[in-house]
Amino acid sequence: MAVCASDPITLNGLTQSLMARLEVFVAGDEHPDDVDVLVFAPERVDAAATAALRRAAARSSAPVVLVASELDRSHLLSLVECRVVAVLHRGAATEERLVRAIDLAAGGGGALPPNLLGELLRQVKDLQQEVLAPLGLNSASMTPREIDVVRLLADGLDTEEIGNRLCYSQRTVKNIIQAMTSRLNVRNRPHLVAYGLRAGVI
């Protein structure tokens, strides 16, 4: 794992706490691409901290454990986009809690305080209602018509059969599939079905 902090005292404290139990890399602006977890400890989560997290997310797919004294709730969705999966208040970040959060992150889990989890869910709901729904999209970025096509693809139907089932022309079905593969950045029909499975629409 890698540790990055906004000040040397915090960096030293985190590193000393964790070195006895984990293999720790002290990160400045750079850290190895193959770390399992990044512990990021800014003083406060502001625009500069979020920008640093975005740079880290661009370099590595490692999940992030965030330790901060101040967190503006308006940054929650941005933090999720930057692979933050666990948040600890600096005053409550004991060695045990920190190690537990790191273990959860490394195992694909996460840990948010209940108040932040509730706020995040509210923001996701607002995003769905105010941004996606007016465009006819859902959280999978698919319209109901596109979901119907993907489900029939998953059932093994070809273009003609999908058209017959949905009362579309073959050209319409092909256009729907082409629009999805382009927008969702998938390579082919099996990849599109896999995307639908991961998004939970199949």
CSV table of C-alpha atoms in Angstrom, one decimal:
chain,number,residue,atom,x,y,z
A,1,MET,CA,0.0,0.0,0.0
A,2,ALA,CA,1.0,3.6,-0.4
A,3,VAL,CA,0.6,6.5,2.0
A,4,CYS,CA,0.2,10.1,0.9
A,5,ALA,CA,-0.4,13.0,3.3
A,6,SER,CA,-0.6,16.8,3.1
A,7,ASP,CA,2.0,17.4,5.8
A,8,PRO,CA,5.1,15.5,7.0
A,9,ILE,CA,3.9,15.0,10.6
A,10,THR,CA,0.7,13.2,9.4
A,11,LEU,CA,2.7,11.2,6.8
A,12,ASN,CA,5.2,10.1,9.5
A,13,GLY,CA,2.5,9.2,12.0
A,14,LEU,CA,0.5,7.1,9.4
A,15,THR,CA,3.7,5.4,8.1
A,16,GLN,CA,4.9,4.5,11.6
A,17,SER,CA,1.5,3.1,12.6
A,18,LEU,CA,1.2,0.9,9.6
A,19,MET,CA,4.7,-0.2,8.9
A,20,ALA,CA,4.6,-2.8,11.7
A,21,ARG,CA,1.6,-4.5,10.1
A,22,LEU,CA,1.7,-3.8,6.4
A,23,GLU,CA,4.2,-3.2,3.6
A,24,VAL,CA,4.1,0.6,3.2
A,25,PHE,CA,5.4,2.8,0.4
A,26,VAL,CA,5.6,6.5,1.3
A,27,ALA,CA,4.2,8.4,-1.7
A,28,GLY,CA,4.9,12.0,-2.7
A,29,ASP,CA,3.3,13.0,-6.0
A,30,GLU,CA,4.0,9.5,-7.3
A,31,HIS,CA,3.4,6.0,-6.1
A,32,PRO,CA,3.9,2.5,-7.7
A,33,ASP,CA,1.1,1.5,-10.1
A,34,ASP,CA,0.8,-1.9,-8.5
A,35,VAL,CA,-0.1,-0.8,-4.9
A,36,ASP,CA,-3.2,-2.6,-3.5
A,37,VAL,CA,-4.5,0.4,-1.5
A,38,LEU,CA,-3.7,4.1,-1.4
A,39,VAL,CA,-4.1,5.9,2.0
A,40,PHE,CA,-4.6,9.6,1.3
A,41,ALA,CA,-4.6,12.0,4.2
A,42,PRO,CA,-5.2,15.7,3.3
A,43,GLU,CA,-6.0,18.2,6.0
A,44,ARG,CA,-9.3,18.9,4.4
A,45,VAL,CA,-11.1,17.7,1.3
A,46,ASP,CA,-11.1,20.7,-1.0
A,47,ALA,CA,-10.5,21.3,-4.7
A,48,ALA,CA,-6.8,20.8,-4.4
A,49,ALA,CA,-7.2,17.4,-2.6
A,50,THR,CA,-9.8,16.3,-5.1
A,51,ALA,CA,-7.5,17.2,-8.0
A,52,ALA,CA,-4.7,15.2,-6.3
A,53,LEU,CA,-7.0,12.2,-6.0
A,54,ARG,CA,-8.0,12.5,-9.7
A,55,ARG,CA,-4.3,12.4,-10.7
A,56,ALA,CA,-3.8,9.3,-8.5
A,57,ALA,CA,-6.9,7.6,-10.0
A,58,ALA,CA,-5.5,8.3,-13.5
A,59,ARG,CA,-2.3,6.6,-12.7
A,60,SER,CA,-3.6,3.6,-10.6
A,61,SER,CA,-6.7,1.5,-10.2
A,62,ALA,CA,-6.0,1.1,-6.5
A,63,PRO,CA,-8.9,1.8,-4.1
A,64,VAL,CA,-8.4,4.8,-1.8
A,65,VAL,CA,-8.8,5.1,2.0
A,66,LEU,CA,-9.4,8.7,2.8
A,67,VAL,CA,-8.4,10.2,6.2
A,68,ALA,CA,-9.4,13.8,6.7
A,69,SER,CA,-10.4,16.3,9.4
A,70,GLU,CA,-12.8,18.2,7.2
A,71,LEU,CA,-15.0,16.8,4.4
A,72,ASP,CA,-17.3,19.0,2.3
A,73,ARG,CA,-20.2,16.6,1.5
A,74,SER,CA,-20.6,18.2,-1.9
A,75,HIS,CA,-17.4,16.4,-2.9
A,76,LEU,CA,-18.8,12.9,-2.2
A,77,LEU,CA,-19.6,11.9,-5.7
A,78,SER,CA,-16.3,13.2,-6.9
A,79,LEU,CA,-14.5,11.1,-4.3
A,80,VAL,CA,-16.3,8.0,-5.4
A,81,GLU,CA,-15.2,8.8,-9.0
A,82,CYS,CA,-11.6,8.9,-7.7
A,83,ARG,CA,-12.0,5.4,-6.2
A,84,VAL,CA,-12.4,6.4,-2.6
A,85,VAL,CA,-14.0,3.4,-0.9
A,86,ALA,CA,-13.5,4.2,2.8
A,87,VAL,CA,-13.5,7.5,4.7
A,88,LEU,CA,-12.2,8.0,8.3
A,89,HIS,CA,-12.3,11.2,10.3
A,90,ARG,CA,-8.7,12.0,11.3
A,91,GLY,CA,-9.6,12.2,15.0
A,92,ALA,CA,-11.1,8.7,14.9
A,93,ALA,CA,-8.5,7.0,12.7
A,94,THR,CA,-7.0,4.7,15.2
A,95,GLU,CA,-4.5,2.1,14.0
A,96,GLU,CA,-7.1,-0.7,14.3
A,97,ARG,CA,-9.7,1.3,12.4
A,98,LEU,CA,-7.2,2.2,9.7
A,99,VAL,CA,-6.0,-1.3,9.2
A,100,ARG,CA,-9.6,-2.6,9.1
A,101,ALA,CA,-10.5,0.0,6.4
A,102,ILE,CA,-7.4,-0.9,4.4
A,103,ASP,CA,-8.3,-4.6,4.6
A,104,LEU,CA,-11.8,-3.9,3.5
A,105,ALA,CA,-10.6,-1.8,0.6
A,106,ALA,CA,-8.1,-4.4,-0.5
A,107,GLY,CA,-10.8,-7.0,-0.5
A,108,GLY,CA,-13.1,-5.0,-2.7
A,109,GLY,CA,-15.2,-3.6,0.2
A,110,GLY,CA,-15.7,-0.2,1.7
A,111,ALA,CA,-16.5,1.8,4.8
A,112,LEU,CA,-18.3,5.0,5.1
A,113,PRO,CA,-19.7,6.6,8.2
A,114,PRO,CA,-23.5,6.3,8.3
A,115,ASN,CA,-24.1,10.0,7.8
A,116,LEU,CA,-21.9,10.1,4.7
A,117,LEU,CA,-23.4,6.9,3.3
A,118,GLY,CA,-26.9,8.5,3.6
A,119,GLU,CA,-25.7,11.7,2.0
A,120,LEU,CA,-24.1,9.7,-0.9
A,121,LEU,CA,-27.3,7.8,-1.5
A,122,ARG,CA,-29.2,11.0,-1.6
A,123,GLN,CA,-26.8,12.5,-4.1
A,124,VAL,CA,-27.1,9.4,-6.3
A,125,LYS,CA,-30.9,9.6,-6.2
A,126,ASP,CA,-30.7,13.3,-7.1
A,127,LEU,CA,-28.4,12.5,-10.0
A,128,GLN,CA,-30.8,9.9,-11.2
A,129,GLN,CA,-33.9,12.1,-11.0
A,130,GLU,CA,-32.4,15.4,-12.2
A,131,VAL,CA,-29.8,14.3,-14.8
A,132,LEU,CA,-30.4,10.8,-16.0
A,133,ALA,CA,-34.2,10.5,-16.0
A,134,PRO,CA,-34.8,13.6,-18.1
A,135,LEU,CA,-32.5,12.1,-20.7
A,136,GLY,CA,-34.4,8.8,-20.6
A,137,LEU,CA,-31.3,7.1,-19.0
A,138,ASN,CA,-30.8,5.1,-15.8
A,139,SER,CA,-27.7,4.5,-13.7
A,140,ALA,CA,-26.5,2.0,-16.4
A,141,SER,CA,-26.6,4.8,-18.9
A,142,MET,CA,-29.1,2.9,-21.0
A,143,THR,CA,-32.7,3.8,-22.2
A,144,PRO,CA,-35.5,1.3,-21.6
A,145,ARG,CA,-35.4,0.4,-25.3
A,146,GLU,CA,-31.6,-0.3,-25.2
A,147,ILE,CA,-32.1,-2.5,-22.1
A,148,ASP,CA,-34.7,-4.5,-24.0
A,149,VAL,CA,-32.3,-5.1,-26.9
A,150,VAL,CA,-29.4,-6.0,-24.5
A,151,ARG,CA,-31.6,-8.5,-22.7
A,152,LEU,CA,-32.6,-10.2,-26.0
A,153,LEU,CA,-29.0,-10.3,-27.1
A,154,ALA,CA,-28.2,-12.1,-23.8
A,155,ASP,CA,-31.0,-14.6,-24.7
A,156,GLY,CA,-29.1,-15.4,-27.9
A,157,LEU,CA,-31.4,-13.7,-30.4
A,158,ASP,CA,-29.9,-12.2,-33.6
A,159,THR,CA,-30.8,-8.9,-35.1
A,160,GLU,CA,-33.8,-10.1,-37.1
A,161,GLU,CA,-35.2,-12.0,-34.1
A,162,ILE,CA,-34.8,-8.9,-31.9
A,163,GLY,CA,-36.5,-6.8,-34.5
A,164,ASN,CA,-39.4,-9.2,-34.7
A,165,ARG,CA,-39.8,-9.4,-31.0
A,166,LEU,CA,-39.8,-5.7,-30.4
A,167,CYS,CA,-41.5,-4.7,-33.7
A,168,TYR,CA,-38.4,-2.8,-35.0
A,169,SER,CA,-36.7,-3.0,-38.3
A,170,GLN,CA,-33.3,-4.7,-38.5
A,171,ARG,CA,-31.8,-1.3,-39.3
A,172,THR,CA,-33.3,0.1,-36.1
A,173,VAL,CA,-31.9,-2.7,-34.0
A,174,LYS,CA,-28.4,-2.3,-35.6
A,175,ASN,CA,-28.5,1.4,-34.9
A,176,ILE,CA,-29.5,0.9,-31.3
A,177,ILE,CA,-26.6,-1.6,-30.8
A,178,GLN,CA,-24.1,0.7,-32.6
A,179,ALA,CA,-25.1,3.7,-30.5
A,180,MET,CA,-24.6,1.7,-27.3
A,181,THR,CA,-21.3,0.2,-28.3
A,182,SER,CA,-20.0,3.6,-29.2
A,183,ARG,CA,-21.4,5.5,-26.2
A,184,LEU,CA,-20.5,2.8,-23.6
A,185,ASN,CA,-17.1,2.1,-25.2
A,186,VAL,CA,-17.6,-1.6,-25.7
A,187,ARG,CA,-16.1,-3.6,-28.5
A,188,ASN,CA,-18.8,-6.0,-29.7
A,189,ARG,CA,-22.1,-7.6,-28.8
A,190,PRO,CA,-20.7,-10.1,-26.2
A,191,HIS,CA,-18.9,-7.2,-24.5
A,192,LEU,CA,-22.2,-5.2,-24.5
A,193,VAL,CA,-24.0,-8.2,-22.8
A,194,ALA,CA,-21.2,-8.3,-20.2
A,195,TYR,CA,-21.6,-4.6,-19.6
A,196,GLY,CA,-25.4,-5.2,-19.1
A,197,LEU,CA,-24.7,-8.0,-16.6
A,198,ARG,CA,-22.3,-5.8,-14.6
A,199,ALA,CA,-24.7,-2.9,-14.7
A,200,GLY,CA,-27.5,-5.1,-13.3
A,201,VAL,CA,-29.9,-4.7,-16.2
A,202,ILE,CA,-29.9,-8.3,-17.2
